[in-house]
């Protein structure tokens, strides 16, 4: 259902922020790009320019890395106690919370997502992440280890491990959850005492720039967080290849993830963590409560317009229930109010850009050409803005692109199965392994599927449940390492083993 009324304007102070000069945050100052270049940031709901930002490239990345190195090695940051670091991160969370409405508007205007969703999910999750990571600062412990050293009989030792910050970290984030991805990356880096150069997605730089202002207001020392706006092939590639960056943490496509690994390998073998694509299976078992599974499966694919790496894009339903479930999801899809994110009734906004709209529609065309059918949706919407109709595809075959590849849009392919015994194999038949879900009343079956599904997150009778304490990341080509939870802390530290002979 397409909303017709125009969206209201944002609050005056959000507009004031958008109207500002937007430089790069380097060593505590907002500066122009060395090249002097800027680029436009557009509202995907109408294609209009909402701001101009600096176009950072290699020269700016060099400056930012130098600032991060200086802050890591000297000055107040390495002198701070864990507790002081935690206090600063907590303060940042408070400031973010105080400005929740402004951030929700920025996310909506920049990314296209409904303001109400950003206010209920993206911003509170980011606040919570910072608070969770603030708590970790004082709990990053090593251990004491009894050692035997067979070639030194009679010698006595005291050995312990110590976890130290990995160093200067380059972080490259995508456009689907601009603020939240910045929080997932910055939180553990700051908690462990690293310093950061954050390269935000060129489509959605605004909330990270505002966060940069709050980082300064919170009182982080200069150079601890540096923020670069710019393009992937220039600024992003320069960061991944930089010889003075100790770790690169990337979220984005599997294709670019492979480039990051190559750049890391060819430069200084920096540590790499990756959170990449997905093609997540969502399984409705015959004993599922369909009154929960149907809206759950709709949410699994349509949340954030399907622009989620863990979107439930392959739906498996028993043949006996296939029509009922597909019709239910199709009905839910046609009820979704699609419109500008700033519209108070909007439940689904536009794709983030024309490129993304074209990419999603290209997949739809290829699927329909190869014989798939759209029960609902299947097209872009006419007029301004980069909208795509929520779509349910049936009659798909396992070799079709719409089944094999990540569409990153509001498109689910429903597949009928006969024998639940074949399900695990079909569900795991993907190069990806980010997330999976199963709907069942039999909790034992739920656990059995959870054990066998090759995915970093498995949801049973729910979907898209995220928490700062839960690790998130992928098996197979969905990535390396995990974000959030204790595992993120581990991945931002190096272990040092210290041995004293007594
Ligand atoms: P999408 O195709 O959905 O935009 P990408 O993986 O291309 O996803 O982008 C995710 C992030 O990676 C963005 O910040 C983008 O600028 C960055 N990026 C894109 N290409 C490169 C590259 N070659 N090297 C480093 N970063 C890149």
PDB file of N, CA, C and O in Angstrom, residues 25 39 75 97-98 143 156 182 250 300 314 332 347 361 379 393 408 420 450 458 465 472 483:
ATOM      1  N   UNK A  25      36.509  14.278  10.550  1.00  0.00           N
ATOM      2  CA  UNK A  25      36.983  14.421  11.932  1.00  0.00           C
ATOM      3  C   UNK A  25      38.375  13.787  12.011  1.00  0.00           C
ATOM      4  O   UNK A  25      38.512  12.561  11.942  1.00  0.00           O
ATOM      5  N   UNK A  39      30.970  15.757  -1.793  1.00  0.00           N
ATOM      6  CA  UNK A  39      29.947  15.053  -2.571  1.00  0.00           C
ATOM      7  C   UNK A  39      28.578  15.212  -1.934  1.00  0.00           C
ATOM      8  O   UNK A  39      28.459  15.591  -0.764  1.00  0.00           O
ATOM      9  N   UNK A  75      49.871  10.690  24.950  1.00  0.00           N
ATOM     10  CA  UNK A  75      48.741  11.533  25.330  1.00  0.00           C
ATOM     11  C   UNK A  75      47.831  10.840  26.328  1.00  0.00           C
ATOM     12  O   UNK A  75      48.178   9.798  26.892  1.00  0.00           O
ATOM     13  N   UNK A  97      21.367   9.109  23.620  1.00  0.00           N
ATOM     14  CA  UNK A  97      19.987   8.936  24.068  1.00  0.00           C
ATOM     15  C   UNK A  97      19.263  10.276  24.157  1.00  0.00           C
ATOM     16  O   UNK A  97      18.098  10.395  23.770  1.00  0.00           O
ATOM     17  N   UNK A  98      19.970  11.289  24.642  1.00  0.00           N
ATOM     18  CA  UNK A  98      19.351  12.623  24.744  1.00  0.00           C
ATOM     19  C   UNK A  98      18.968  13.160  23.372  1.00  0.00           C
ATOM     20  O   UNK A  98      18.078  13.982  23.248  1.00  0.00           O
ATOM     21  N   UNK A 143      44.767 -14.519  32.389  1.00  0.00           N
ATOM     22  CA  UNK A 143      44.717 -15.605  33.374  1.00  0.00           C
ATOM     23  C   UNK A 143      46.131 -15.941  33.832  1.00  0.00           C
ATOM     24  O   UNK A 143      47.115 -15.597  33.161  1.00  0.00           O
ATOM     25  N   UNK A 156      61.396 -22.706  38.347  1.00  0.00           N
ATOM     26  CA  UNK A 156      60.047 -22.287  38.739  1.00  0.00           C
ATOM     27  C   UNK A 156      59.677 -20.996  38.021  1.00  0.00           C
ATOM     28  O   UNK A 156      60.526 -20.105  37.847  1.00  0.00           O
ATOM     29  N   UNK A 182      28.045   1.879  13.140  1.00  0.00           N
ATOM     30  CA  UNK A 182      29.126   2.683  13.740  1.00  0.00           C
ATOM     31  C   UNK A 182      29.286   2.283  15.207  1.00  0.00           C
ATOM     32  O   UNK A 182      30.408   2.120  15.713  1.00  0.00           O
ATOM     33  N   UNK A 250      35.399  -4.834   8.857  1.00  0.00           N
ATOM     34  CA  UNK A 250      34.574  -4.451   7.703  1.00  0.00           C
ATOM     35  C   UNK A 250      33.195  -5.080   7.795  1.00  0.00           C
ATOM     36  O   UNK A 250      33.070  -6.249   8.152  1.00  0.00           O
ATOM     37  N   UNK A 300      10.808 -11.197   8.983  1.00  0.00           N
ATOM     38  CA  UNK A 300      12.157 -11.685   8.693  1.00  0.00           C
ATOM     39  C   UNK A 300      12.686 -11.117   7.387  1.00  0.00           C
ATOM     40  O   UNK A 300      13.879 -10.857   7.254  1.00  0.00           O
ATOM     41  N   UNK A 314      15.153 -16.928   2.124  1.00  0.00           N
ATOM     42  CA  UNK A 314      14.737 -18.231   1.566  1.00  0.00           C
ATOM     43  C   UNK A 314      13.776 -18.860   2.571  1.00  0.00           C
ATOM     44  O   UNK A 314      14.176 -19.253   3.667  1.00  0.00           O
ATOM     45  N   UNK A 332       0.263  -9.857   4.265  1.00  0.00           N
ATOM     46  CA  UNK A 332       1.034  -8.938   5.123  1.00  0.00           C
ATOM     47  C   UNK A 332       1.806  -7.945   4.260  1.00  0.00           C
ATOM     48  O   UNK A 332       1.873  -6.746   4.564  1.00  0.00           O
ATOM     49  N   UNK A 347       5.773   2.326   7.042  1.00  0.00           N
ATOM     50  CA  UNK A 347       6.332   1.097   7.630  1.00  0.00           C
ATOM     51  C   UNK A 347       7.497   0.579   6.797  1.00  0.00           C
ATOM     52  O   UNK A 347       8.267  -0.248   7.249  1.00  0.00           O
ATOM     53  N   UNK A 361      15.726  -4.667  -8.511  1.00  0.00           N
ATOM     54  CA  UNK A 361      14.809  -4.895  -9.640  1.00  0.00           C
ATOM     55  C   UNK A 361      15.458  -5.790 -10.692  1.00  0.00           C
ATOM     56  O   UNK A 361      14.766  -6.569 -11.359  1.00  0.00           O
ATOM     57  N   UNK A 379       7.885  -5.290  -8.559  1.00  0.00           N
ATOM     58  CA  UNK A 379       8.299  -4.132  -9.362  1.00  0.00           C
ATOM     59  C   UNK A 379       8.801  -2.981  -8.487  1.00  0.00           C
ATOM     60  O   UNK A 379       8.513  -2.932  -7.303  1.00  0.00           O
ATOM     61  N   UNK A 393       8.105 -14.354  -3.973  1.00  0.00           N
ATOM     62  CA  UNK A 393       8.299 -15.152  -5.186  1.00  0.00           C
ATOM     63  C   UNK A 393       8.016 -16.626  -4.900  1.00  0.00           C
ATOM     64  O   UNK A 393       8.403 -17.147  -3.851  1.00  0.00           O
ATOM     65  N   UNK A 408      19.272  -8.299  -1.076  1.00  0.00           N
ATOM     66  CA  UNK A 408      19.333  -7.125  -0.198  1.00  0.00           C
ATOM     67  C   UNK A 408      18.174  -6.164  -0.481  1.00  0.00           C
ATOM     68  O   UNK A 408      18.337  -4.945  -0.612  1.00  0.00           O
ATOM     69  N   UNK A 420      10.649 -33.242   5.660  1.00  0.00           N
ATOM     70  CA  UNK A 420      11.458 -32.416   6.563  1.00  0.00           C
ATOM     71  C   UNK A 420      12.890 -32.939   6.718  1.00  0.00           C
ATOM     72  O   UNK A 420      13.793 -32.185   7.046  1.00  0.00           O
ATOM     73  N   UNK A 450      18.687 -26.110  15.360  1.00  0.00           N
ATOM     74  CA  UNK A 450      19.692 -25.101  15.737  1.00  0.00           C
ATOM     75  C   UNK A 450      21.091 -25.705  15.683  1.00  0.00           C
ATOM     76  O   UNK A 450      22.056 -25.049  15.282  1.00  0.00           O
ATOM     77  N   UNK A 458      20.967 -18.468  15.063  1.00  0.00           N
ATOM     78  CA  UNK A 458      19.778 -19.272  14.750  1.00  0.00           C
ATOM     79  C   UNK A 458      18.660 -18.804  15.681  1.00  0.00           C
ATOM     80  O   UNK A 458      18.833 -18.744  16.905  1.00  0.00           O
ATOM     81  N   UNK A 465      16.226 -10.953  16.331  1.00  0.00           N
ATOM     82  CA  UNK A 465      16.402 -10.581  17.738  1.00  0.00           C
ATOM     83  C   UNK A 465      17.892 -10.308  17.938  1.00  0.00           C
ATOM     84  O   UNK A 465      18.716 -11.205  17.785  1.00  0.00           O
ATOM     85  N   UNK A 472      27.333 -11.717  16.988  1.00  0.00           N
ATOM     86  CA  UNK A 472      26.684 -11.776  15.675  1.00  0.00           C
ATOM     87  C   UNK A 472      27.766 -11.847  14.598  1.00  0.00           C
ATOM     88  O   UNK A 472      28.705 -11.061  14.604  1.00  0.00           O
ATOM     89  N   UNK A 483      30.692  -9.753  15.944  1.00  0.00           N
ATOM     90  CA  UNK A 483      30.501  -8.424  16.503  1.00  0.00           C
ATOM     91  C   UNK A 483      29.658  -8.590  17.756  1.00  0.00           C
ATOM     92  O   UNK A 483      28.882  -9.530  17.883  1.00  0.00           O
TER      93      UNK A 483
END
